[in-house]
Amino acid sequence: NAGVTQTPKFQVLKTGQSMTLQCAQDMNHEYMSWYRQDPGMGLRLIHYSVGAGITDQGEVPNGYNVSRSTTEDFPLRLLSAAPSQTSVYFCASSRGGNQPQHFGDGTRLSIL
Amino acid sequence: AQKVTQAQTEISVVEKEDVTLDCVYETRDTTYYLFWYKQPPSGELVFLIRRNSFDEQNEISGRYSWNFQKSTSSFNFTITASQVVDSAVYFCALSNTNAGKSTFGDGTTLTVKP
C-alpha cells in the first residue's frame, strides 16, 4: 500500500507565485489534514476535512485554500506565496478523529 | 481551546539510561484521545500509542511505557534502557473526537549518545 502520498517532495517558489501541494491516500480514510512544521514549533494544523465535500480551518489557515472533492485527494493551495510560508508541509489521514494519523513524507517548501 | 505542552525542548542521555518525556494537556472535552508520535532524523512521522480519556491504565510495550494521569492532565512517555536508534523528535498530540482536529505539542528532541 502506498499510504499517504505527497507531491512534490521539494519546491522553491518566488514570492507571489501560487502552487498546489498534492496529497492522496489509498486507505479510504474519511479524515484528512494539512500541517506545517516549523523549527521548534511542532505541527500546526492548517486545514482539515472530515469527509468529501467538508473542510474546515485549523490553527493557521491564512494564505491557504483546500478542497475535498473525493475521499482520496486533499490538495493544499498557496494563493500568493510569502517567505513566511517557508516550511515543511505534512498531509495526514485517519479513519476517524479518535484514530492515529498516517502521515505523508512531507513537502519541503522554500519561498524566496 | 485545546493545548498540549511539552516543556522539555531537548533531552540528551547516554545509551542505556532511562528517560521520561513529559506531556501536559488542556481540554474542556470529557471525551478525548491522546497520542505519541516519533519523528526520526529521516523526517517521517510514526504513530506510537493512543490512549482515550476513560482509560487510565498504564501501558508497556517493550522498552516503552506510558503513564496517563487525568488528575494532573499528563500523559508521560518513558523509554527504558535507551538506544541510539531512539534519537528522534517525539510529539504528544490531543484529539477532539467530534471535530477531528488534532493539537500537537512542540515536540521534545531526544538525543541518545553511545
PDB file of C-alpha atoms in Angstrom, chain B residues 18-110:
ATOM      1  CA  ASP B  18      16.106   5.634  31.224  1.00  0.00           C
ATOM      2  CA  VAL B  19      14.396   8.818  30.035  1.00  0.00           C
ATOM      3  CA  THR B  20      10.917  10.264  30.544  1.00  0.00           C
ATOM      4  CA  LEU B  21       9.298  12.700  28.147  1.00  0.00           C
ATOM      5  CA  ASP B  22       6.624  14.886  29.692  1.00  0.00           C
ATOM      6  CA  CYS B  23       3.301  15.881  28.152  1.00  0.00           C
ATOM      7  CA  VAL B  24       0.655  18.065  29.777  1.00  0.00           C
ATOM      8  CA  TYR B  25      -2.617  18.830  28.047  1.00  0.00           C
ATOM      9  CA  GLU B  26      -5.612  21.127  28.383  1.00  0.00           C
ATOM     10  CA  THR B  27      -9.104  20.453  27.075  1.00  0.00           C
ATOM     11  CA  ARG B  28     -12.688  21.097  28.087  1.00  0.00           C
ATOM     12  CA  ASP B  29     -13.908  17.899  26.463  1.00  0.00           C
ATOM     13  CA  THR B  30     -14.737  14.879  28.585  1.00  0.00           C
ATOM     14  CA  THR B  31     -14.002  12.511  25.716  1.00  0.00           C
ATOM     15  CA  TYR B  32     -10.655  12.888  24.012  1.00  0.00           C
ATOM     16  CA  TYR B  33      -7.703  10.899  22.777  1.00  0.00           C
ATOM     17  CA  LEU B  34      -4.001  11.325  23.389  1.00  0.00           C
ATOM     18  CA  PHE B  35      -1.249  10.188  21.053  1.00  0.00           C
ATOM     19  CA  TRP B  36       2.512   9.955  20.878  1.00  0.00           C
ATOM     20  CA  TYR B  37       4.359  10.153  17.557  1.00  0.00           C
ATOM     21  CA  LYS B  38       8.040   9.742  16.749  1.00  0.00           C
ATOM     22  CA  GLN B  39       9.928  11.686  14.077  1.00  0.00           C
ATOM     23  CA  PRO B  40      13.385  10.195  13.465  1.00  0.00           C
ATOM     24  CA  PRO B  41      16.100  12.183  11.673  1.00  0.00           C
ATOM     25  CA  SER B  42      14.809  10.843   8.352  1.00  0.00           C
ATOM     26  CA  GLY B  43      11.743  13.050   8.855  1.00  0.00           C
ATOM     27  CA  GLU B  44       8.741  10.748   8.705  1.00  0.00           C
ATOM     28  CA  LEU B  45       6.153  10.756  11.467  1.00  0.00           C
ATOM     29  CA  VAL B  46       5.398   7.418  13.095  1.00  0.00           C
ATOM     30  CA  PHE B  47       2.497   6.652  15.421  1.00  0.00           C
ATOM     31  CA  LEU B  48       3.496   5.074  18.756  1.00  0.00           C
ATOM     32  CA  ILE B  49       0.446   4.907  21.017  1.00  0.00           C
ATOM     33  CA  ARG B  50      -3.131   6.089  21.546  1.00  0.00           C
ATOM     34  CA  ARG B  51      -4.966   6.474  24.843  1.00  0.00           C
ATOM     35  CA  ASN B  52      -8.596   7.526  25.409  1.00  0.00           C
ATOM     36  CA  SER B  53      -9.750   9.737  28.247  1.00  0.00           C
ATOM     37  CA  PHE B  54     -11.561   6.897  30.024  1.00  0.00           C
ATOM     38  CA  ASP B  55      -8.639   4.515  30.211  1.00  0.00           C
ATOM     39  CA  GLU B  56      -6.020   5.451  32.761  1.00  0.00           C
ATOM     40  CA  GLN B  57      -4.223   2.134  32.682  1.00  0.00           C
ATOM     41  CA  ASN B  58      -0.534   2.452  32.137  1.00  0.00           C
ATOM     42  CA  GLU B  59       0.809   0.641  29.126  1.00  0.00           C
ATOM     43  CA  ILE B  60       4.120  -1.055  28.457  1.00  0.00           C
ATOM     44  CA  SER B  61       5.389  -2.087  25.055  1.00  0.00           C
ATOM     45  CA  GLY B  62       8.900  -3.454  25.138  1.00  0.00           C
ATOM     46  CA  ARG B  63      11.197  -0.659  26.311  1.00  0.00           C
ATOM     47  CA  TYR B  64       8.411   1.927  26.013  1.00  0.00           C
ATOM     48  CA  SER B  65       5.869   2.729  28.706  1.00  0.00           C
ATOM     49  CA  TRP B  66       3.203   5.394  29.080  1.00  0.00           C
ATOM     50  CA  ASN B  67       1.720   6.916  32.235  1.00  0.00           C
ATOM     51  CA  PHE B  68      -1.659   8.638  31.801  1.00  0.00           C
ATOM     52  CA  GLN B  69      -2.976  10.627  34.780  1.00  0.00           C
ATOM     53  CA  LYS B  70      -6.205  12.586  34.325  1.00  0.00           C
ATOM     54  CA  SER B  71      -5.802  14.215  37.749  1.00  0.00           C
ATOM     55  CA  THR B  72      -2.702  16.039  36.535  1.00  0.00           C
ATOM     56  CA  SER B  73      -3.664  16.123  32.819  1.00  0.00           C
ATOM     57  CA  SER B  74      -0.452  14.371  31.931  1.00  0.00           C
ATOM     58  CA  PHE B  75       0.500  11.626  29.511  1.00  0.00           C
ATOM     59  CA  ASN B  76       4.187  10.904  30.018  1.00  0.00           C
ATOM     60  CA  PHE B  77       6.350   8.584  27.944  1.00  0.00           C
ATOM     61  CA  THR B  78       9.296   6.612  29.347  1.00  0.00           C
ATOM     62  CA  ILE B  79      11.987   4.838  27.374  1.00  0.00           C
ATOM     63  CA  THR B  80      13.857   2.248  29.412  1.00  0.00           C
ATOM     64  CA  ALA B  81      17.461   1.399  28.569  1.00  0.00           C
ATOM     65  CA  SER B  82      17.601   3.946  25.761  1.00  0.00           C
ATOM     66  CA  GLN B  83      19.361   3.170  22.496  1.00  0.00           C
ATOM     67  CA  VAL B  84      20.930   5.367  19.838  1.00  0.00           C
ATOM     68  CA  VAL B  85      18.071   4.474  17.499  1.00  0.00           C
ATOM     69  CA  ASP B  86      15.674   6.177  19.926  1.00  0.00           C
ATOM     70  CA  SER B  87      17.159   9.530  18.934  1.00  0.00           C
ATOM     71  CA  ALA B  88      14.271  11.464  17.419  1.00  0.00           C
ATOM     72  CA  VAL B  89      11.760  14.211  17.989  1.00  0.00           C
ATOM     73  CA  TYR B  90       8.776  12.961  19.965  1.00  0.00           C
ATOM     74  CA  PHE B  91       5.374  14.632  19.715  1.00  0.00           C
ATOM     75  CA  CYS B  92       2.425  14.378  22.040  1.00  0.00           C
ATOM     76  CA  ALA B  93      -0.982  15.144  20.475  1.00  0.00           C
ATOM     77  CA  LEU B  94      -4.564  15.610  21.631  1.00  0.00           C
ATOM     78  CA  SER B  95      -7.627  14.901  19.503  1.00  0.00           C
ATOM     79  CA  ASN B  96     -11.194  16.092  19.789  1.00  0.00           C
ATOM     80  CA  THR B  97     -13.128  13.097  18.543  1.00  0.00           C
ATOM     81  CA  ASN B  98     -16.105  15.005  17.172  1.00  0.00           C
ATOM     82  CA  ALA B  99     -14.330  17.736  15.270  1.00  0.00           C
ATOM     83  CA  GLY B 100     -11.463  15.633  14.017  1.00  0.00           C
ATOM     84  CA  LYS B 101      -8.947  18.280  14.969  1.00  0.00           C
ATOM     85  CA  SER B 102      -5.624  17.358  16.490  1.00  0.00           C
ATOM     86  CA  THR B 103      -3.390  19.622  18.518  1.00  0.00           C
ATOM     87  CA  PHE B 104       0.297  18.810  18.730  1.00  0.00           C
ATOM     88  CA  GLY B 105       2.874  19.824  21.286  1.00  0.00           C
ATOM     89  CA  ASP B 106       6.067  21.481  20.116  1.00  0.00           C
ATOM     90  CA  GLY B 107       7.993  18.242  20.470  1.00  0.00           C
ATOM     91  CA  THR B 108      10.926  17.015  22.530  1.00  0.00           C
ATOM     92  CA  THR B 109      14.193  16.295  20.752  1.00  0.00           C
ATOM     93  CA  LEU B 110      15.826  13.255  22.320  1.00  0.00           C
TER      94      LEU B 110
END
